[in-house]
CSV table of C-alpha atoms in Angstrom, one decimal:
chain,number,residue,atom,x,y,z
A,1,UNK,CA,-12.5,15.7,9.1
A,2,UNK,CA,-15.7,14.9,11.0
A,3,UNK,CA,-17.7,17.1,8.6
A,4,UNK,CA,-16.0,15.3,5.6
A,5,UNK,CA,-17.0,11.9,7.0
A,6,UNK,CA,-20.5,13.0,7.5
A,7,UNK,CA,-20.7,14.6,4.0
A,8,UNK,CA,-19.4,11.6,2.1
A,9,UNK,CA,-21.5,9.1,4.1
A,10,UNK,CA,-24.5,11.3,3.6
A,11,UNK,CA,-23.9,11.3,-0.1
A,12,UNK,CA,-23.6,7.5,-0.1
A,13,UNK,CA,-26.7,6.6,2.0
A,14,UNK,CA,-28.9,9.5,0.7
A,15,UNK,CA,-28.2,8.3,-2.8
A,16,UNK,CA,-29.2,4.7,-1.9
A,17,UNK,CA,-32.3,6.0,-0.1
A,18,UNK,CA,-33.5,8.0,-3.1
A,19,UNK,CA,-32.9,5.1,-5.4
A,20,UNK,CA,-34.8,2.9,-3.1
A,21,UNK,CA,-37.8,5.3,-3.1
A,22,UNK,CA,-37.5,5.6,-6.9
A,23,UNK,CA,-37.9,1.8,-7.3
A,24,UNK,CA,-40.8,1.6,-4.8
A,25,UNK,CA,-42.9,4.5,-6.1
A,26,UNK,CA,-44.3,5.0,-9.5
A,27,UNK,CA,-45.6,8.6,-9.4
A,28,UNK,CA,-42.4,10.2,-8.1
A,29,UNK,CA,-39.9,7.8,-9.6
A,30,UNK,CA,-38.1,10.4,-11.8
A,31,UNK,CA,-38.1,13.0,-9.0
A,32,UNK,CA,-36.3,10.6,-6.7
A,33,UNK,CA,-33.9,9.6,-9.5
A,34,UNK,CA,-33.1,13.3,-10.0
A,35,UNK,CA,-32.5,13.8,-6.3
A,36,UNK,CA,-30.2,10.8,-6.2
A,37,UNK,CA,-28.2,12.2,-9.1
A,38,UNK,CA,-28.1,15.7,-7.6
A,39,UNK,CA,-26.7,14.3,-4.3
A,40,UNK,CA,-23.6,13.0,-6.1
A,41,UNK,CA,-23.2,15.7,-8.7
A,42,UNK,CA,-23.4,18.9,-6.6
A,43,UNK,CA,-20.5,18.2,-4.2
A,44,UNK,CA,-18.3,17.2,-7.2
A,45,UNK,CA,-19.2,20.3,-9.2
A,46,UNK,CA,-18.5,22.8,-6.5
A,47,UNK,CA,-15.3,21.2,-5.0
A,48,UNK,CA,-12.2,23.3,-4.6
A,49,UNK,CA,-8.7,21.8,-4.7
A,50,UNK,CA,-10.2,18.4,-4.1
A,51,UNK,CA,-8.3,15.8,-6.1
A,52,UNK,CA,-4.5,15.6,-6.6
A,53,UNK,CA,-4.8,16.9,-10.1
A,54,UNK,CA,-7.2,19.8,-9.5
A,55,UNK,CA,-4.7,22.5,-10.2
A,56,UNK,CA,-3.3,20.6,-13.2
A,57,UNK,CA,-6.7,21.0,-14.9
A,58,UNK,CA,-7.0,24.6,-13.8
A,59,UNK,CA,-3.5,25.2,-15.4
A,60,UNK,CA,-4.6,23.3,-18.6
A,61,UNK,CA,-7.7,25.5,-18.8
A,62,UNK,CA,-5.7,28.7,-18.4
A,63,UNK,CA,-3.0,27.6,-20.9
A,64,UNK,CA,-5.7,26.8,-23.5
A,65,UNK,CA,-7.3,30.1,-22.9
A,66,UNK,CA,-4.1,32.0,-23.5
A,67,UNK,CA,-2.6,29.7,-26.2
A,68,UNK,CA,-4.7,26.8,-27.4
A,69,UNK,CA,-1.9,25.8,-29.9
A,70,UNK,CA,0.2,24.7,-27.0
A,71,UNK,CA,-2.1,21.9,-26.0
A,72,UNK,CA,-1.1,18.6,-27.6
A,73,UNK,CA,-3.3,16.0,-25.9
A,74,UNK,CA,-6.7,14.6,-26.8
A,75,UNK,CA,-8.8,16.8,-29.0
A,76,UNK,CA,-12.1,16.1,-27.1
A,77,UNK,CA,-10.7,17.6,-23.9
A,78,UNK,CA,-9.4,20.5,-25.8
A,79,UNK,CA,-12.8,21.2,-27.3
A,80,UNK,CA,-14.5,21.0,-23.9
A,81,UNK,CA,-12.2,23.6,-22.6
A,82,UNK,CA,-12.6,25.8,-25.7
A,83,UNK,CA,-16.4,25.6,-25.4
A,84,UNK,CA,-16.3,26.8,-21.8
A,85,UNK,CA,-13.8,29.5,-22.7
A,86,UNK,CA,-16.0,30.6,-25.6
A,87,UNK,CA,-19.0,30.9,-23.1
A,88,UNK,CA,-16.8,33.2,-21.0
A,89,UNK,CA,-16.8,30.8,-18.1
A,90,UNK,CA,-14.0,30.3,-15.5
A,91,UNK,CA,-11.9,27.2,-14.7
A,92,UNK,CA,-14.5,25.9,-12.1
A,93,UNK,CA,-16.9,25.4,-15.0
A,94,UNK,CA,-14.7,22.6,-16.2
A,95,UNK,CA,-15.3,20.6,-13.0
A,96,UNK,CA,-19.1,21.3,-13.2
A,97,UNK,CA,-19.2,20.2,-16.9
A,98,UNK,CA,-17.0,17.1,-16.5
A,99,UNK,CA,-18.8,16.0,-13.3
A,100,UNK,CA,-22.1,16.2,-15.2
A,101,UNK,CA,-20.7,14.0,-18.0
A,102,UNK,CA,-19.2,11.4,-15.6
A,103,UNK,CA,-22.4,11.0,-13.5
A,104,UNK,CA,-24.9,11.2,-16.3
A,105,UNK,CA,-23.2,8.4,-18.3
A,106,UNK,CA,-22.9,6.4,-15.0
A,107,UNK,CA,-26.7,6.8,-14.4
A,108,UNK,CA,-27.5,5.8,-17.9
A,109,UNK,CA,-25.6,2.6,-17.2
A,110,UNK,CA,-27.8,1.6,-14.3
A,111,UNK,CA,-29.8,-1.7,-14.7
A,112,UNK,CA,-33.6,-1.6,-14.5
A,113,UNK,CA,-33.6,-3.5,-11.2
A,114,UNK,CA,-31.4,-3.4,-8.1
A,115,UNK,CA,-30.0,0.0,-8.8
A,116,UNK,CA,-29.2,0.3,-5.1
A,117,UNK,CA,-26.4,-2.3,-5.2
A,118,UNK,CA,-25.0,-1.0,-8.5
A,119,UNK,CA,-24.9,2.6,-7.2
A,120,UNK,CA,-23.5,1.5,-3.8
A,121,UNK,CA,-20.5,-0.2,-5.6
A,122,UNK,CA,-20.0,2.8,-7.9
A,123,UNK,CA,-19.8,5.3,-5.0
A,124,UNK,CA,-17.7,3.2,-2.7
A,125,UNK,CA,-15.2,2.2,-5.4
A,126,UNK,CA,-15.0,5.2,-7.8
A,127,UNK,CA,-16.8,8.3,-6.6
A,128,UNK,CA,-13.8,9.6,-4.6
A,129,UNK,CA,-11.4,8.7,-7.3
A,130,UNK,CA,-13.5,10.6,-9.9
A,131,UNK,CA,-12.6,13.8,-8.0
A,132,UNK,CA,-9.0,13.2,-9.0
A,133,UNK,CA,-8.6,11.6,-12.4
A,134,UNK,CA,-11.1,13.7,-14.4
A,135,UNK,CA,-10.3,12.4,-17.9
A,136,UNK,CA,-10.0,8.8,-16.6
A,137,UNK,CA,-13.3,9.2,-14.8
A,138,UNK,CA,-15.0,10.3,-18.1
A,139,UNK,CA,-13.6,7.2,-19.8
A,140,UNK,CA,-14.8,5.1,-16.8
A,141,UNK,CA,-18.4,6.3,-17.2
A,142,UNK,CA,-18.3,5.9,-21.0
A,143,UNK,CA,-16.8,2.3,-20.7
A,144,UNK,CA,-19.5,1.6,-18.1
A,145,UNK,CA,-22.2,2.8,-20.5
A,146,UNK,CA,-20.8,0.7,-23.4
A,147,UNK,CA,-20.7,-2.5,-21.4
A,148,UNK,CA,-24.0,-1.9,-19.8
A,149,UNK,CA,-25.5,-1.4,-23.3
A,150,UNK,CA,-24.0,-4.8,-24.2
A,151,UNK,CA,-25.0,-6.6,-21.0
A,152,UNK,CA,-28.2,-5.1,-19.8
A,153,UNK,CA,-29.7,-3.9,-23.1
A,154,UNK,CA,-29.7,-4.8,-26.8
A,155,UNK,CA,-26.2,-4.4,-28.1
A,156,UNK,CA,-26.5,-1.2,-30.2
A,157,UNK,CA,-23.3,-1.3,-32.3
A,158,UNK,CA,-23.8,2.3,-33.6
A,159,UNK,CA,-24.3,3.8,-30.2
A,160,UNK,CA,-21.4,1.9,-28.7
A,161,UNK,CA,-19.1,3.0,-31.6
A,162,UNK,CA,-20.1,6.7,-31.0
A,163,UNK,CA,-19.5,6.3,-27.3
A,164,UNK,CA,-16.1,4.7,-27.9
A,165,UNK,CA,-15.1,7.5,-30.3
A,166,UNK,CA,-16.2,10.1,-27.8
A,167,UNK,CA,-14.1,8.3,-25.1
A,168,UNK,CA,-11.1,8.1,-27.4
A,169,UNK,CA,-11.3,11.9,-28.0
A,170,UNK,CA,-11.1,12.4,-24.2
A,171,UNK,CA,-8.4,9.8,-23.3
A,172,UNK,CA,-6.7,7.3,-25.5
A,173,UNK,CA,-6.6,4.8,-22.6
A,174,UNK,CA,-10.1,3.7,-23.6
A,175,UNK,CA,-8.4,1.6,-26.3
A,176,UNK,CA,-7.4,-0.8,-23.4
A,177,UNK,CA,-11.0,-1.9,-22.9
A,178,UNK,CA,-10.9,-3.5,-26.4
A,179,UNK,CA,-9.0,-6.3,-24.7
A,180,UNK,CA,-12.4,-7.6,-23.3
A,181,UNK,CA,-14.3,-8.1,-26.6
A,182,UNK,CA,-11.1,-9.3,-28.4
A,183,UNK,CA,-10.3,-12.0,-25.8
A,184,UNK,CA,-14.1,-12.9,-25.6
A,185,UNK,CA,-14.0,-13.5,-29.4
A,186,UNK,CA,-10.8,-15.6,-29.2
A,187,UNK,CA,-11.8,-17.8,-26.2
A,188,UNK,CA,-14.9,-19.9,-26.6
A,189,UNK,CA,-17.5,-20.1,-23.8
A,190,UNK,CA,-16.8,-23.9,-23.4
A,191,UNK,CA,-13.2,-23.2,-22.4
A,192,UNK,CA,-14.2,-20.5,-19.9
A,193,UNK,CA,-16.5,-23.0,-18.2
A,194,UNK,CA,-13.6,-25.3,-17.7
A,195,UNK,CA,-12.1,-24.9,-14.2
A,196,UNK,CA,-8.7,-26.3,-15.4
A,197,UNK,CA,-8.5,-23.4,-17.8
A,198,UNK,CA,-9.3,-20.9,-15.1
A,199,UNK,CA,-6.6,-22.4,-12.8
A,200,UNK,CA,-4.1,-22.3,-15.7
A,201,UNK,CA,-5.0,-18.7,-16.2
A,202,UNK,CA,-4.3,-18.0,-12.5
A,203,UNK,CA,-0.9,-19.7,-12.8
A,204,UNK,CA,-0.1,-17.6,-15.9
A,205,UNK,CA,-1.1,-14.4,-14.0
A,206,UNK,CA,1.2,-15.4,-11.1
A,207,UNK,CA,4.1,-16.1,-13.4
A,208,UNK,CA,3.6,-12.7,-15.0
A,209,UNK,CA,3.4,-11.0,-11.6
A,210,UNK,CA,6.6,-12.8,-10.4
A,211,UNK,CA,8.4,-11.4,-13.5
A,212,UNK,CA,6.7,-8.0,-13.3
A,213,UNK,CA,9.9,-6.0,-13.8
A,214,UNK,CA,10.6,-7.7,-17.1
A,215,UNK,CA,7.0,-7.5,-18.0
A,216,UNK,CA,6.9,-3.7,-17.6
A,217,UNK,CA,10.0,-3.3,-19.7
A,218,UNK,CA,8.4,-5.4,-22.5
A,219,UNK,CA,5.1,-3.6,-22.1
A,220,UNK,CA,6.6,-0.2,-22.4
A,221,UNK,CA,8.5,-1.2,-25.6
A,222,UNK,CA,5.2,-1.7,-27.5
A,223,UNK,CA,4.2,1.1,-29.9
A,224,UNK,CA,0.6,0.6,-28.9
A,225,UNK,CA,1.3,1.6,-25.2
A,226,UNK,CA,3.3,4.6,-26.4
A,227,UNK,CA,0.6,5.7,-28.7
A,228,UNK,CA,-2.1,5.8,-26.0
A,229,UNK,CA,-0.2,8.3,-24.0
A,230,UNK,CA,2.0,6.3,-21.6
A,231,UNK,CA,5.3,7.0,-23.4
A,232,UNK,CA,5.8,10.1,-21.4
A,233,UNK,CA,5.8,8.1,-18.2
A,234,UNK,CA,8.6,5.7,-19.2
A,235,UNK,CA,11.4,7.7,-17.6
A,236,UNK,CA,9.2,9.4,-15.0
A,237,UNK,CA,8.3,8.9,-11.3
A,238,UNK,CA,5.3,6.9,-12.3
A,239,UNK,CA,7.5,3.9,-13.1
A,240,UNK,CA,8.6,3.8,-9.5
A,241,UNK,CA,7.5,0.8,-7.5
A,242,UNK,CA,4.3,1.0,-5.4
A,243,UNK,CA,4.6,0.9,-1.7
A,244,UNK,CA,2.6,-1.9,-0.1
A,245,UNK,CA,2.3,-2.9,3.5
A,246,UNK,CA,1.0,-6.4,4.4
A,247,UNK,CA,-0.8,-6.9,1.0
A,248,UNK,CA,-4.0,-7.9,2.8
A,249,UNK,CA,-6.0,-5.1,1.0
A,250,UNK,CA,-4.9,-6.4,-2.4
A,251,UNK,CA,-6.0,-10.0,-1.5
A,252,UNK,CA,-9.3,-8.8,-0.2
A,253,UNK,CA,-9.8,-6.7,-3.4
A,254,UNK,CA,-9.1,-9.8,-5.6
A,255,UNK,CA,-11.4,-12.2,-3.7
A,256,UNK,CA,-14.7,-11.1,-5.3
A,257,UNK,CA,-13.3,-11.7,-8.8
A,258,UNK,CA,-11.8,-15.0,-7.9
A,259,UNK,CA,-15.2,-15.9,-6.6
A,260,UNK,CA,-16.8,-14.9,-9.9
A,261,UNK,CA,-14.3,-16.9,-12.0
A,262,UNK,CA,-14.8,-20.0,-9.8
A,263,UNK,CA,-18.5,-19.9,-10.8
A,264,UNK,CA,-17.8,-19.3,-14.5
A,265,UNK,CA,-19.7,-22.4,-15.6
A,266,UNK,CA,-22.8,-21.3,-13.7
A,267,UNK,CA,-22.6,-17.8,-14.9
A,268,UNK,CA,-22.1,-18.6,-18.6
A,269,UNK,CA,-24.8,-21.3,-18.6
A,270,UNK,CA,-27.3,-18.8,-17.1
A,271,UNK,CA,-26.4,-16.1,-19.6
A,272,UNK,CA,-23.9,-16.4,-22.4
A,273,UNK,CA,-23.1,-12.7,-22.1
A,274,UNK,CA,-21.5,-13.6,-18.7
A,275,UNK,CA,-18.4,-14.7,-20.6
A,276,UNK,CA,-17.6,-10.9,-20.8
A,277,UNK,CA,-18.0,-10.9,-17.0
A,278,UNK,CA,-15.6,-13.8,-16.5
A,279,UNK,CA,-13.0,-12.4,-18.9
A,280,UNK,CA,-13.3,-8.9,-17.3
A,281,UNK,CA,-12.8,-10.4,-13.8
A,282,UNK,CA,-9.6,-12.2,-14.9
A,283,UNK,CA,-8.3,-9.0,-16.5
A,284,UNK,CA,-9.1,-7.0,-13.4
A,285,UNK,CA,-7.3,-9.6,-11.1
A,286,UNK,CA,-4.3,-9.1,-13.3
A,287,UNK,CA,-4.7,-5.3,-13.3
A,288,UNK,CA,-4.9,-5.2,-9.4
A,289,UNK,CA,-1.7,-7.3,-9.1
A,290,UNK,CA,0.0,-5.0,-11.6
A,291,UNK,CA,-1.0,-1.9,-9.8
A,292,UNK,CA,0.6,-3.2,-6.6
A,293,UNK,CA,3.9,-3.2,-8.4
A,294,UNK,CA,4.3,0.1,-10.2
A,295,UNK,CA,2.6,3.5,-9.8
A,296,UNK,CA,1.9,3.8,-13.5
A,297,UNK,CA,0.0,0.5,-13.6
A,298,UNK,CA,-2.4,1.7,-11.0
A,299,UNK,CA,-3.7,4.0,-13.8
A,300,UNK,CA,-4.3,1.0,-16.0
A,301,UNK,CA,-6.1,-0.7,-13.1
A,302,UNK,CA,-8.4,2.4,-12.8
A,303,UNK,CA,-9.1,2.2,-16.5
A,304,UNK,CA,-10.7,-1.3,-15.9
A,305,UNK,CA,-12.4,-0.3,-12.6
A,306,UNK,CA,-15.8,0.0,-14.4
A,307,UNK,CA,-15.7,-3.8,-14.4
A,308,UNK,CA,-16.6,-3.9,-10.6
A,309,UNK,CA,-20.3,-2.9,-10.5
A,310,UNK,CA,-21.2,-4.9,-13.7
A,311,UNK,CA,-19.4,-8.0,-12.6
A,312,UNK,CA,-20.8,-8.0,-9.0
A,313,UNK,CA,-24.3,-7.3,-10.3
A,314,UNK,CA,-24.0,-10.2,-12.8
A,315,UNK,CA,-23.0,-12.6,-10.0
A,316,UNK,CA,-25.8,-11.3,-7.7
A,317,UNK,CA,-28.4,-11.8,-10.4
A,318,UNK,CA,-27.3,-15.3,-11.5
A,319,UNK,CA,-30.1,-17.7,-10.8
A,320,UNK,CA,-27.9,-20.8,-11.4
A,321,UNK,CA,-25.9,-20.0,-8.2
A,322,UNK,CA,-27.5,-20.9,-4.9
A,323,UNK,CA,-29.0,-18.0,-2.9
A,324,UNK,CA,-26.8,-18.7,0.2
A,325,UNK,CA,-23.7,-18.3,-2.0
A,326,UNK,CA,-25.0,-15.1,-3.6
A,327,UNK,CA,-26.1,-13.7,-0.2
A,328,UNK,CA,-22.6,-14.5,1.3
A,329,UNK,CA,-21.0,-12.8,-1.7
A,330,UNK,CA,-23.1,-9.7,-1.4
A,331,UNK,CA,-22.5,-9.4,2.4
A,332,UNK,CA,-18.8,-9.6,1.8
A,333,UNK,CA,-19.0,-7.0,-1.0
A,334,UNK,CA,-21.0,-4.6,1.2
A,335,UNK,CA,-18.7,-4.9,4.2
A,336,UNK,CA,-15.4,-4.8,2.2
A,337,UNK,CA,-16.3,-1.9,-0.1
A,338,UNK,CA,-17.9,0.2,2.7
A,339,UNK,CA,-14.7,-0.4,4.9
A,340,UNK,CA,-12.6,0.6,1.9
A,341,UNK,CA,-14.7,3.7,1.3
A,342,UNK,CA,-14.4,4.8,5.0
A,343,UNK,CA,-10.6,4.1,5.0
A,344,UNK,CA,-10.0,6.0,1.8
A,345,UNK,CA,-11.6,9.1,3.2
A,346,UNK,CA,-9.0,9.1,5.9
A,347,UNK,CA,-6.0,7.9,3.8
A,348,UNK,CA,-6.6,10.3,0.8
A,349,UNK,CA,-5.9,13.4,2.8
A,350,UNK,CA,-5.2,16.7,1.1
A,351,UNK,CA,-2.1,17.4,3.3
A,352,UNK,CA,-0.2,14.3,2.2
A,353,UNK,CA,1.3,13.4,-1.1
A,354,UNK,CA,-0.2,10.0,-1.9
A,355,UNK,CA,-3.7,9.3,-2.9
A,356,UNK,CA,-6.6,11.3,-4.4
A,357,UNK,CA,-6.5,14.1,-1.8
A,358,UNK,CA,-10.3,14.2,-1.2
A,359,UNK,CA,-10.4,15.1,2.5
A,360,UNK,CA,-11.1,17.3,4.2
A,361,UNK,CA,-13.7,18.5,1.7
A,362,UNK,CA,-13.6,22.1,0.6
A,363,UNK,CA,-16.0,23.9,-1.8
A,364,UNK,CA,-15.8,27.1,-3.7
A,365,UNK,CA,-17.8,28.7,-0.9
A,366,UNK,CA,-15.2,28.1,1.8
A,367,UNK,CA,-11.8,28.3,-0.1
A,368,UNK,CA,-10.2,29.9,3.0
A,369,UNK,CA,-10.5,26.5,4.7
A,370,UNK,CA,-8.2,24.8,2.1
A,371,UNK,CA,-5.1,23.3,3.8
A,372,UNK,CA,-4.1,21.0,1.0
A,373,UNK,CA,-0.9,20.8,-0.9
A,374,UNK,CA,-0.5,23.3,-3.7
A,375,UNK,CA,1.7,21.2,-5.9
A,376,UNK,CA,0.5,18.6,-8.4
A,377,UNK,CA,0.6,14.9,-7.8
A,378,UNK,CA,3.6,14.1,-10.1
A,379,UNK,CA,5.7,16.8,-8.5
A,380,UNK,CA,4.8,15.5,-5.1
A,381,UNK,CA,5.9,12.0,-6.1
A,382,UNK,CA,9.2,13.4,-7.3
A,383,UNK,CA,9.8,15.1,-4.0
A,384,UNK,CA,8.9,11.9,-2.1
A,385,UNK,CA,11.3,9.8,-4.2
A,386,UNK,CA,14.1,12.4,-3.7
A,387,UNK,CA,13.6,12.1,0.0
A,388,UNK,CA,13.9,8.3,-0.2
A,389,UNK,CA,17.0,8.6,-2.3
A,390,UNK,CA,18.6,11.0,0.1
A,391,UNK,CA,17.7,8.7,3.0
A,392,UNK,CA,19.3,5.7,1.3
A,393,UNK,CA,22.4,7.8,0.5
A,394,UNK,CA,22.7,9.0,4.1
A,395,UNK,CA,22.4,5.4,5.4
A,396,UNK,CA,25.1,4.4,3.0
A,397,UNK,CA,27.4,7.2,4.1
A,398,UNK,CA,26.8,6.3,7.8
A,399,UNK,CA,27.7,2.7,7.0
A,400,UNK,CA,30.9,3.8,5.1
A,401,UNK,CA,31.9,5.9,8.1
A,402,UNK,CA,31.4,3.0,10.4
A,403,UNK,CA,33.5,0.8,8.2
A,404,UNK,CA,36.3,3.4,8.0
A,405,UNK,CA,36.3,3.8,11.8
A,406,UNK,CA,36.4,0.0,12.2
A,407,UNK,CA,39.4,-0.3,9.9
A,408,UNK,CA,41.2,2.5,11.8
A,409,UNK,CA,40.6,0.8,15.1
A,410,UNK,CA,41.7,-2.6,13.8
A,411,UNK,CA,44.9,-1.1,12.3
A,412,UNK,CA,45.7,0.7,15.5
A,413,UNK,CA,45.1,-2.5,17.5
A,414,UNK,CA,47.3,-4.6,15.2
A,415,UNK,CA,50.2,-2.1,15.6
A,416,UNK,CA,49.9,-2.1,19.4
A,417,UNK,CA,50.2,-5.9,19.6
A,418,UNK,CA,53.0,-8.2,18.9
A,419,UNK,CA,52.2,-9.2,15.3
A,420,UNK,CA,53.5,-12.8,15.7
A,421,UNK,CA,51.3,-13.4,18.7
A,422,UNK,CA,48.4,-11.8,16.9
A,423,UNK,CA,48.7,-14.2,14.0
A,424,UNK,CA,48.9,-17.3,16.3
A,425,UNK,CA,45.8,-16.3,18.2
A,426,UNK,CA,43.7,-15.1,15.2
A,427,UNK,CA,45.0,-17.3,12.4
A,428,UNK,CA,41.6,-18.8,11.9
A,429,UNK,CA,39.7,-15.5,11.8
A,430,UNK,CA,38.6,-14.6,8.3
A,431,UNK,CA,38.5,-10.9,8.8
A,432,UNK,CA,42.3,-10.9,9.6
A,433,UNK,CA,43.1,-11.3,6.0
A,434,UNK,CA,40.9,-8.4,5.1
A,435,UNK,CA,42.8,-6.0,7.3
A,436,UNK,CA,45.4,-3.9,5.5
């Protein structure tokens, strides 16, 4: 585990160091950019059984190789596998290829200035997750590229459309990001500047969260949700409730986006494109709260996780907000996401069921050190739920046995006493009437 901590932190801080040098030097700019890319790409490309769904993708690759007609998911992912099979490459090539796609699109999304902050947020919030949810990670990078194109550059509609189609061919969940431009079109900027509207939105989110069980039932009844691939989860373990402890982590994750929405007037006045940032932040707050309710909804939250680096960068760059506020916000972001990154390295262990299973790190060069679970995440969840059900059933059986013994003792006691005296002494006791 010590090696894993050193490795992941080396990736984080080396990436930032190379990006810093790239911004400060002109002659070697692209060399340092390449090195910063290589430091995150190489460990992801050569990983072995890192990520809860690692062997799921290996199995998909082998199934397509033996019988491509049996694969009934997105065509884009099928074509990627078929291309690698045609080139006579093994399953590991899938992780090399997908890692390249994920990180190259992420790098193309970087702003011209302050790449360090952008990359820091990407690594601490999504890099470890990208080892696990490969197709979701591709959609993440494409979504990031689309919205970076809208926010940082000229909105190239043709390019965005092509990126969206490519993302759709990989995972249909990319359709969910359409909520951002649709809501942006429906809600005028003036309304988003109004704090009463923001407060009313918070209240609506809380109401929906309070009625989350009914909400998930309604949500799963929509044909749209079924068509984007979530229908197979309706009667699965992914609709089980999420385990939460104190809930402090959820609150600390929501705070940056509450902060952003509070300053909605300053952000939109500074740059009208920031209306996308405000709406994205509101959506992400809702997504975080939903993910704390059901396992399935954590996947929806991860679909919108690309919002984090763009939103935080927009707030940091807003000249209408006082420097002391932006500085305080940035310090909080750095401390919180760094703490989350370090905690996740420990929590997402490969020998436990939950999480992304990213530690200890194992590569294709030391497969013999692999001590991780050999079953896929969904099967692991099923086993965990079975254990919980058995535990509850055992508790119920113990309680029933206790009640039966208590009734037997009471009956024996009643028989041993004079019944008339017993009635006089215990006539006001409610449990007397329940005794047979």
